[in-house]
Amino acid sequence: MPVLPGAEPYRHDGGETGVLLCHGFTGSPQSLRPWAEYLAERGLTVSLPLLPGHGTRWEDMQLTGWPDWYAEVDRELRVLRERCARVFVAGLSMGGALALRLAARHGDAVSGVIVVNPAAALHGLAARALPVVRHLLPSTKGIASDIARVGSTELGYDRVPLRAADSLRAFLRRVDGELPEVTQPLLLLHSTQDHVVPPSDSARILSRVSSTDVTEILLEQSYHAATLDHDADRIFEESHAFIGRLAPSVGKEGTAVGG
């Protein structure tokens, strides 16, 4: 199945500091492409993979689950580690959960974590019913394009495949148990109004990680897909400053490579 125009993975070979960006559930690299390009223009090496089952049609996602999505970002992290002195992991929504698990499992191989509206759990009766409902219904309405900015849209599925959603539920439960293993510096940015992931998810993550270097930033003008919303520039600038503080060579690389 061909990849939807705009949903293609993105890679840029830059300096010795690398960033792995992870997109969200039923979304695509399009939601993080402006962020990836911002970091690439400043001399960083960037990887933004397309997760299996995403970026084509929602039916394809029914054939995948969290082990497939995690294996893809784990592989990309290992590739970055081979060519970069430092690697940071970042993500939006489910991508934030993927980034946190990479940090928990790879330890010192990850220099820092940046998450935007990270998911910590699926909530409500519907989520608890998924193990049964997924056998009765193939999909439900989509969650893409929760954006306050008029004219900005997210390239994502208009349906949520319930078999995949049940896998996400199991994955988030697993990540929740691993959060105490996250010790790296953490930058967490979350919207005060989010119609997909409640602010309580960010609070849960902050309460469970073992990181001592933690920065929390509220995004007051954006909804869930904040990387495409009014606060996008702030996300990009804060993440670059965070990386630059922990990897001082970034500023020099940006000057040399970005011209």
mmCIF file of C-alpha atoms in Angstrom:
data_model
loop_
_atom_site.group_PDB
_atom_site.id
_atom_site.type_symbol
_atom_site.label_atom_id
_atom_site.label_comp_id
_atom_site.label_asym_id
_atom_site.label_seq_id
_atom_site.Cartn_x
_atom_site.Cartn_y
_atom_site.Cartn_z
ATOM 1 C CA MET A 1 0.000 0.000 0.000
ATOM 2 C CA PRO A 2 1.542 3.350 -1.013
ATOM 3 C CA VAL A 3 2.334 5.884 1.692
ATOM 4 C CA LEU A 4 0.052 8.925 1.736
ATOM 5 C CA PRO A 5 1.676 12.086 0.353
ATOM 6 C CA GLY A 6 3.187 13.954 3.298
ATOM 7 C CA ALA A 7 3.356 10.886 5.563
ATOM 8 C CA GLU A 8 6.821 9.833 4.432
ATOM 9 C CA PRO A 9 9.606 9.292 6.984
ATOM 10 C CA TYR A 10 12.216 12.030 7.282
ATOM 11 C CA ARG A 11 15.943 11.821 7.920
ATOM 12 C CA HIS A 12 18.728 14.374 7.966
ATOM 13 C CA ASP A 13 22.433 13.764 8.482
ATOM 14 C CA GLY A 14 23.834 16.595 10.552
ATOM 15 C CA GLY A 15 26.290 16.842 13.428
ATOM 16 C CA GLU A 16 27.257 14.540 16.274
ATOM 17 C CA THR A 17 24.050 15.175 18.235
ATOM 18 C CA GLY A 18 21.036 13.202 17.068
ATOM 19 C CA VAL A 19 17.302 13.437 17.737
ATOM 20 C CA LEU A 20 14.779 10.654 17.229
ATOM 21 C CA LEU A 21 11.209 11.937 16.807
ATOM 22 C CA CYS A 22 8.238 9.574 17.318
ATOM 23 C CA HIS A 23 4.797 10.383 15.928
ATOM 24 C CA GLY A 24 1.471 9.462 17.493
ATOM 25 C CA PHE A 25 -1.180 6.763 17.237
ATOM 26 C CA THR A 26 -2.968 6.764 13.832
ATOM 27 C CA GLY A 27 -0.839 9.799 12.883
ATOM 28 C CA SER A 28 2.215 10.142 10.664
ATOM 29 C CA PRO A 29 5.574 11.947 10.405
ATOM 30 C CA GLN A 30 3.672 14.925 8.942
ATOM 31 C CA SER A 31 2.677 15.997 12.474
ATOM 32 C CA LEU A 32 6.339 16.350 13.464
ATOM 33 C CA ARG A 33 7.898 17.305 10.120
ATOM 34 C CA PRO A 34 8.178 21.060 10.889
ATOM 35 C CA TRP A 35 9.888 20.194 14.207
ATOM 36 C CA ALA A 36 12.259 17.803 12.474
ATOM 37 C CA GLU A 37 13.172 20.376 9.838
ATOM 38 C CA TYR A 38 13.697 23.072 12.491
ATOM 39 C CA LEU A 39 16.237 20.868 14.290
ATOM 40 C CA ALA A 40 17.880 19.786 11.035
ATOM 41 C CA GLU A 41 18.350 23.416 9.980
ATOM 42 C CA ARG A 42 20.288 23.938 13.211
ATOM 43 C CA GLY A 43 22.789 21.225 12.446
ATOM 44 C CA LEU A 44 21.377 18.236 14.288
ATOM 45 C CA THR A 45 21.069 14.734 12.899
ATOM 46 C CA VAL A 46 17.363 13.897 12.826
ATOM 47 C CA SER A 47 15.359 10.704 12.347
ATOM 48 C CA LEU A 48 11.557 10.747 12.056
ATOM 49 C CA PRO A 49 10.384 7.234 11.097
ATOM 50 C CA LEU A 50 6.959 6.139 9.863
ATOM 51 C CA LEU A 51 5.555 3.607 12.300
ATOM 52 C CA PRO A 52 4.296 0.281 10.861
ATOM 53 C CA GLY A 53 0.627 0.349 9.892
ATOM 54 C CA HIS A 54 0.561 4.150 9.739
ATOM 55 C CA GLY A 55 0.524 6.554 6.837
ATOM 56 C CA THR A 56 -1.467 4.370 4.426
ATOM 57 C CA ARG A 57 -5.014 3.337 5.438
ATOM 58 C CA TRP A 58 -6.459 2.448 8.816
ATOM 59 C CA GLU A 59 -7.151 -1.148 7.793
ATOM 60 C CA ASP A 60 -3.382 -1.718 7.504
ATOM 61 C CA MET A 61 -2.998 -0.775 11.147
ATOM 62 C CA GLN A 62 -5.213 -3.674 12.211
ATOM 63 C CA LEU A 63 -2.310 -5.973 11.290
ATOM 64 C CA THR A 64 0.135 -4.242 13.642
ATOM 65 C CA GLY A 65 0.528 -3.711 17.376
ATOM 66 C CA TRP A 66 2.779 -2.018 19.895
ATOM 67 C CA PRO A 67 5.704 -4.460 19.485
ATOM 68 C CA ASP A 68 5.884 -3.403 15.814
ATOM 69 C CA TRP A 69 5.730 0.327 16.589
ATOM 70 C CA TYR A 70 8.297 0.084 19.371
ATOM 71 C CA ALA A 71 10.651 -2.108 17.314
ATOM 72 C CA GLU A 72 10.758 0.584 14.621
ATOM 73 C CA VAL A 73 11.850 3.394 16.951
ATOM 74 C CA ASP A 74 14.212 1.074 18.813
ATOM 75 C CA ARG A 75 15.916 0.245 15.517
ATOM 76 C CA GLU A 76 16.158 3.920 14.578
ATOM 77 C CA LEU A 77 17.690 4.731 17.950
ATOM 78 C CA ARG A 78 20.389 2.106 17.434
ATOM 79 C CA VAL A 79 21.196 3.556 14.002
ATOM 80 C CA LEU A 80 21.527 7.042 15.467
ATOM 81 C CA ARG A 81 23.728 5.754 18.264
ATOM 82 C CA GLU A 82 26.177 4.379 15.704
ATOM 83 C CA ARG A 83 26.818 7.766 14.148
ATOM 84 C CA CYS A 84 26.094 10.267 16.966
ATOM 85 C CA ALA A 85 27.903 11.025 20.226
ATOM 86 C CA ARG A 86 24.624 11.968 21.926
ATOM 87 C CA VAL A 87 21.049 11.026 21.087
ATOM 88 C CA PHE A 88 17.820 12.583 22.364
ATOM 89 C CA VAL A 89 14.389 10.986 22.025
ATOM 90 C CA ALA A 90 11.188 12.956 21.538
ATOM 91 C CA GLY A 91 7.574 12.315 20.716
ATOM 92 C CA LEU A 92 3.970 13.467 20.505
ATOM 93 C CA SER A 93 1.144 11.597 22.265
ATOM 94 C CA MET A 94 1.808 7.841 21.855
ATOM 95 C CA GLY A 95 5.147 8.926 20.421
ATOM 96 C CA GLY A 96 5.905 10.407 23.833
ATOM 97 C CA ALA A 97 5.231 7.021 25.428
ATOM 98 C CA LEU A 98 7.532 5.378 22.866
ATOM 99 C CA ALA A 99 10.254 7.916 23.700
ATOM 100 C CA LEU A 100 9.857 7.313 27.434
ATOM 101 C CA ARG A 101 10.181 3.553 26.955
ATOM 102 C CA LEU A 102 13.332 4.035 24.872
ATOM 103 C CA ALA A 103 14.758 6.101 27.718
ATOM 104 C CA ALA A 104 13.779 3.505 30.319
ATOM 105 C CA ARG A 105 15.317 0.622 28.395
ATOM 106 C CA HIS A 106 18.416 2.237 26.894
ATOM 107 C CA GLY A 107 19.620 4.200 29.933
ATOM 108 C CA ASP A 108 22.779 6.223 29.299
ATOM 109 C CA ALA A 109 22.473 5.694 25.546
ATOM 110 C CA VAL A 110 19.728 8.353 25.671
ATOM 111 C CA SER A 111 20.889 11.827 26.712
ATOM 112 C CA GLY A 112 17.483 13.389 27.262
ATOM 113 C CA VAL A 113 13.751 13.086 26.625
ATOM 114 C CA ILE A 114 11.289 15.596 25.127
ATOM 115 C CA VAL A 115 7.575 14.779 25.125
ATOM 116 C CA VAL A 116 4.568 16.771 23.934
ATOM 117 C CA ASN A 117 1.128 15.834 25.274
ATOM 118 C CA PRO A 118 2.370 12.336 26.119
ATOM 119 C CA ALA A 119 -0.155 9.539 26.577
ATOM 120 C CA ALA A 120 -0.046 7.547 29.819
ATOM 121 C CA ALA A 121 -3.268 5.509 29.620
ATOM 122 C CA LEU A 122 -6.518 4.992 27.753
ATOM 123 C CA HIS A 123 -9.372 6.263 29.879
ATOM 124 C CA GLY A 124 -13.024 5.481 30.492
ATOM 125 C CA LEU A 125 -15.387 2.588 30.078
ATOM 126 C CA ALA A 126 -14.739 2.343 26.349
ATOM 127 C CA ALA A 127 -11.048 1.671 26.977
ATOM 128 C CA ARG A 128 -11.785 -1.049 29.512
ATOM 129 C CA ALA A 129 -14.181 -2.687 27.058
ATOM 130 C CA LEU A 130 -11.629 -2.811 24.225
ATOM 131 C CA PRO A 131 -10.590 -6.460 24.747
ATOM 132 C CA VAL A 132 -14.191 -7.468 23.960
ATOM 133 C CA VAL A 133 -15.347 -4.682 21.645
ATOM 134 C CA ARG A 134 -12.401 -5.108 19.261
ATOM 135 C CA HIS A 135 -13.884 -8.486 18.268
ATOM 136 C CA LEU A 136 -17.269 -6.914 17.518
ATOM 137 C CA LEU A 137 -16.359 -3.621 15.821
ATOM 138 C CA PRO A 138 -13.395 -2.990 13.518
ATOM 139 C CA SER A 139 -13.068 0.749 14.167
ATOM 140 C CA THR A 140 -14.437 3.927 15.697
ATOM 141 C CA LYS A 141 -14.183 7.628 14.810
ATOM 142 C CA GLY A 142 -10.721 9.127 14.427
ATOM 143 C CA ILE A 143 -8.762 11.366 16.767
ATOM 144 C CA ALA A 144 -6.578 13.293 14.306
ATOM 145 C CA SER A 145 -6.461 17.090 13.857
ATOM 146 C CA ASP A 146 -7.279 18.228 17.401
ATOM 147 C CA ILE A 147 -5.802 21.634 16.589
ATOM 148 C CA ALA A 148 -6.869 25.132 17.665
ATOM 149 C CA ARG A 149 -5.140 26.919 14.791
ATOM 150 C CA VAL A 150 -7.522 27.525 11.893
ATOM 151 C CA GLY A 151 -6.297 26.029 8.630
ATOM 152 C CA SER A 152 -3.829 23.617 10.223
ATOM 153 C CA THR A 153 -4.580 19.926 9.765
ATOM 154 C CA GLU A 154 -2.961 16.691 10.867
ATOM 155 C CA LEU A 155 -2.475 13.869 8.384
ATOM 156 C CA GLY A 156 -3.945 10.923 10.257
ATOM 157 C CA TYR A 157 -6.587 8.251 9.928
ATOM 158 C CA ASP A 158 -10.251 9.205 10.133
ATOM 159 C CA ARG A 159 -10.919 5.888 11.888
ATOM 160 C CA VAL A 160 -9.289 4.293 14.941
ATOM 161 C CA PRO A 161 -8.774 0.543 14.432
ATOM 162 C CA LEU A 162 -9.905 -1.070 17.686
ATOM 163 C CA ARG A 163 -7.541 -4.041 17.554
ATOM 164 C CA ALA A 164 -4.627 -1.582 17.415
ATOM 165 C CA ALA A 165 -6.223 0.562 20.123
ATOM 166 C CA ASP A 166 -6.328 -2.446 22.427
ATOM 167 C CA SER A 167 -2.642 -2.997 21.754
ATOM 168 C CA LEU A 168 -1.989 0.651 22.613
ATOM 169 C CA ARG A 169 -3.874 0.173 25.883
ATOM 170 C CA ALA A 170 -1.599 -2.739 26.794
ATOM 171 C CA PHE A 171 1.503 -0.770 25.750
ATOM 172 C CA LEU A 172 0.670 2.268 27.879
ATOM 173 C CA ARG A 173 0.121 0.026 30.870
ATOM 174 C CA ARG A 174 3.556 -1.504 30.291
ATOM 175 C CA VAL A 175 5.209 1.903 29.931
ATOM 176 C CA ASP A 176 3.572 3.110 33.142
ATOM 177 C CA GLY A 177 5.335 0.310 34.999
ATOM 178 C CA GLU A 178 8.682 1.290 33.452
ATOM 179 C CA LEU A 179 8.500 5.046 34.123
ATOM 180 C CA PRO A 180 10.579 4.832 37.353
ATOM 181 C CA GLU A 181 13.456 3.619 35.155
ATOM 182 C CA VAL A 182 13.482 6.947 33.301
ATOM 183 C CA THR A 183 16.350 8.928 34.845
ATOM 184 C CA GLN A 184 17.402 11.238 32.003
ATOM 185 C CA PRO A 185 16.705 14.984 31.861
ATOM 186 C CA LEU A 186 13.088 15.445 30.812
ATOM 187 C CA LEU A 187 11.311 18.280 29.022
ATOM 188 C CA LEU A 188 7.531 17.814 29.108
ATOM 189 C CA LEU A 189 5.257 20.232 27.262
ATOM 190 C CA HIS A 190 1.495 19.835 27.453
ATOM 191 C CA SER A 191 -1.596 21.722 26.368
ATOM 192 C CA THR A 192 -4.019 23.088 28.929
ATOM 193 C CA GLN A 193 -6.841 22.130 26.530
ATOM 194 C CA ASP A 194 -6.439 18.700 24.953
ATOM 195 C CA HIS A 195 -9.396 16.720 23.622
ATOM 196 C CA VAL A 196 -7.419 13.501 23.080
ATOM 197 C CA VAL A 197 -5.052 13.103 26.061
ATOM 198 C CA PRO A 198 -6.049 14.655 29.408
ATOM 199 C CA PRO A 199 -3.538 16.780 31.381
ATOM 200 C CA SER A 200 -3.667 14.103 34.098
ATOM 201 C CA ASP A 201 -1.510 11.912 31.843
ATOM 202 C CA SER A 202 1.330 14.432 32.022
ATOM 203 C CA ALA A 203 0.902 14.670 35.793
ATOM 204 C CA ARG A 204 1.062 10.885 36.051
ATOM 205 C CA ILE A 205 4.288 10.749 34.057
ATOM 206 C CA LEU A 206 5.906 13.532 36.077
ATOM 207 C CA SER A 207 4.994 11.773 39.323
ATOM 208 C CA ARG A 208 6.495 8.427 38.286
ATOM 209 C CA VAL A 209 9.757 9.148 36.453
ATOM 210 C CA SER A 210 12.994 9.174 38.435
ATOM 211 C CA SER A 211 14.477 12.114 36.506
ATOM 212 C CA THR A 212 15.803 14.933 38.705
ATOM 213 C CA ASP A 213 16.298 17.412 35.839
ATOM 214 C CA VAL A 214 12.670 18.033 34.854
ATOM 215 C CA THR A 215 11.109 20.979 33.027
ATOM 216 C CA GLU A 216 7.343 21.278 32.577
ATOM 217 C CA ILE A 217 5.918 23.840 30.139
ATOM 218 C CA LEU A 218 2.232 24.612 29.675
ATOM 219 C CA LEU A 219 0.970 25.273 26.144
ATOM 220 C CA GLU A 220 -2.018 27.564 26.551
ATOM 221 C CA GLN A 221 -2.892 28.232 22.906
ATOM 222 C CA SER A 222 -2.880 24.717 21.467
ATOM 223 C CA TYR A 223 -4.859 21.495 21.533
ATOM 224 C CA HIS A 224 -3.495 17.958 21.230
ATOM 225 C CA ALA A 225 -1.453 18.160 18.011
ATOM 226 C CA ALA A 226 0.502 21.090 19.437
ATOM 227 C CA THR A 227 3.423 20.631 17.051
ATOM 228 C CA LEU A 228 1.097 21.923 14.287
ATOM 229 C CA ASP A 229 -0.669 24.495 16.454
ATOM 230 C CA HIS A 230 -0.136 28.025 17.801
ATOM 231 C CA ASP A 231 2.592 26.886 20.220
ATOM 232 C CA ALA A 232 4.637 25.006 17.619
ATOM 233 C CA ASP A 233 7.445 27.578 17.492
ATOM 234 C CA ARG A 234 7.734 27.525 21.262
ATOM 235 C CA ILE A 235 8.004 23.720 21.257
ATOM 236 C CA PHE A 236 10.753 23.862 18.647
ATOM 237 C CA GLU A 237 12.699 26.620 20.434
ATOM 238 C CA GLU A 238 12.395 25.090 23.905
ATOM 239 C CA SER A 239 13.467 21.665 22.656
ATOM 240 C CA HIS A 240 16.486 23.103 20.870
ATOM 241 C CA ALA A 241 17.479 25.064 23.989
ATOM 242 C CA PHE A 242 17.048 21.914 26.114
ATOM 243 C CA ILE A 243 19.284 19.904 23.790
ATOM 244 C CA GLY A 244 21.817 22.735 23.621
ATOM 245 C CA ARG A 245 22.047 22.906 27.407
ATOM 246 C CA LEU A 246 22.839 19.199 27.627
ATOM 247 C CA ALA A 247 24.965 18.999 24.479
ATOM 248 C CA PRO A 248 26.918 22.285 24.349
ATOM 249 C CA SER A 249 28.402 21.519 20.926
ATOM 250 C CA VAL A 250 24.936 21.930 19.353
ATOM 251 C CA GLY A 251 25.256 25.711 19.076
ATOM 252 C CA LYS A 252 28.616 25.377 17.363
ATOM 253 C CA GLU A 253 27.255 22.738 14.997
ATOM 254 C CA GLY A 254 24.306 24.957 14.175
ATOM 255 C CA THR A 255 26.620 27.815 13.258
ATOM 256 C CA ALA A 256 28.878 25.629 11.155
ATOM 257 C CA VAL A 257 26.290 23.483 9.404
ATOM 258 C CA GLY A 258 23.339 25.841 9.235
ATOM 259 C CA GLY A 259 25.449 28.661 7.845
#
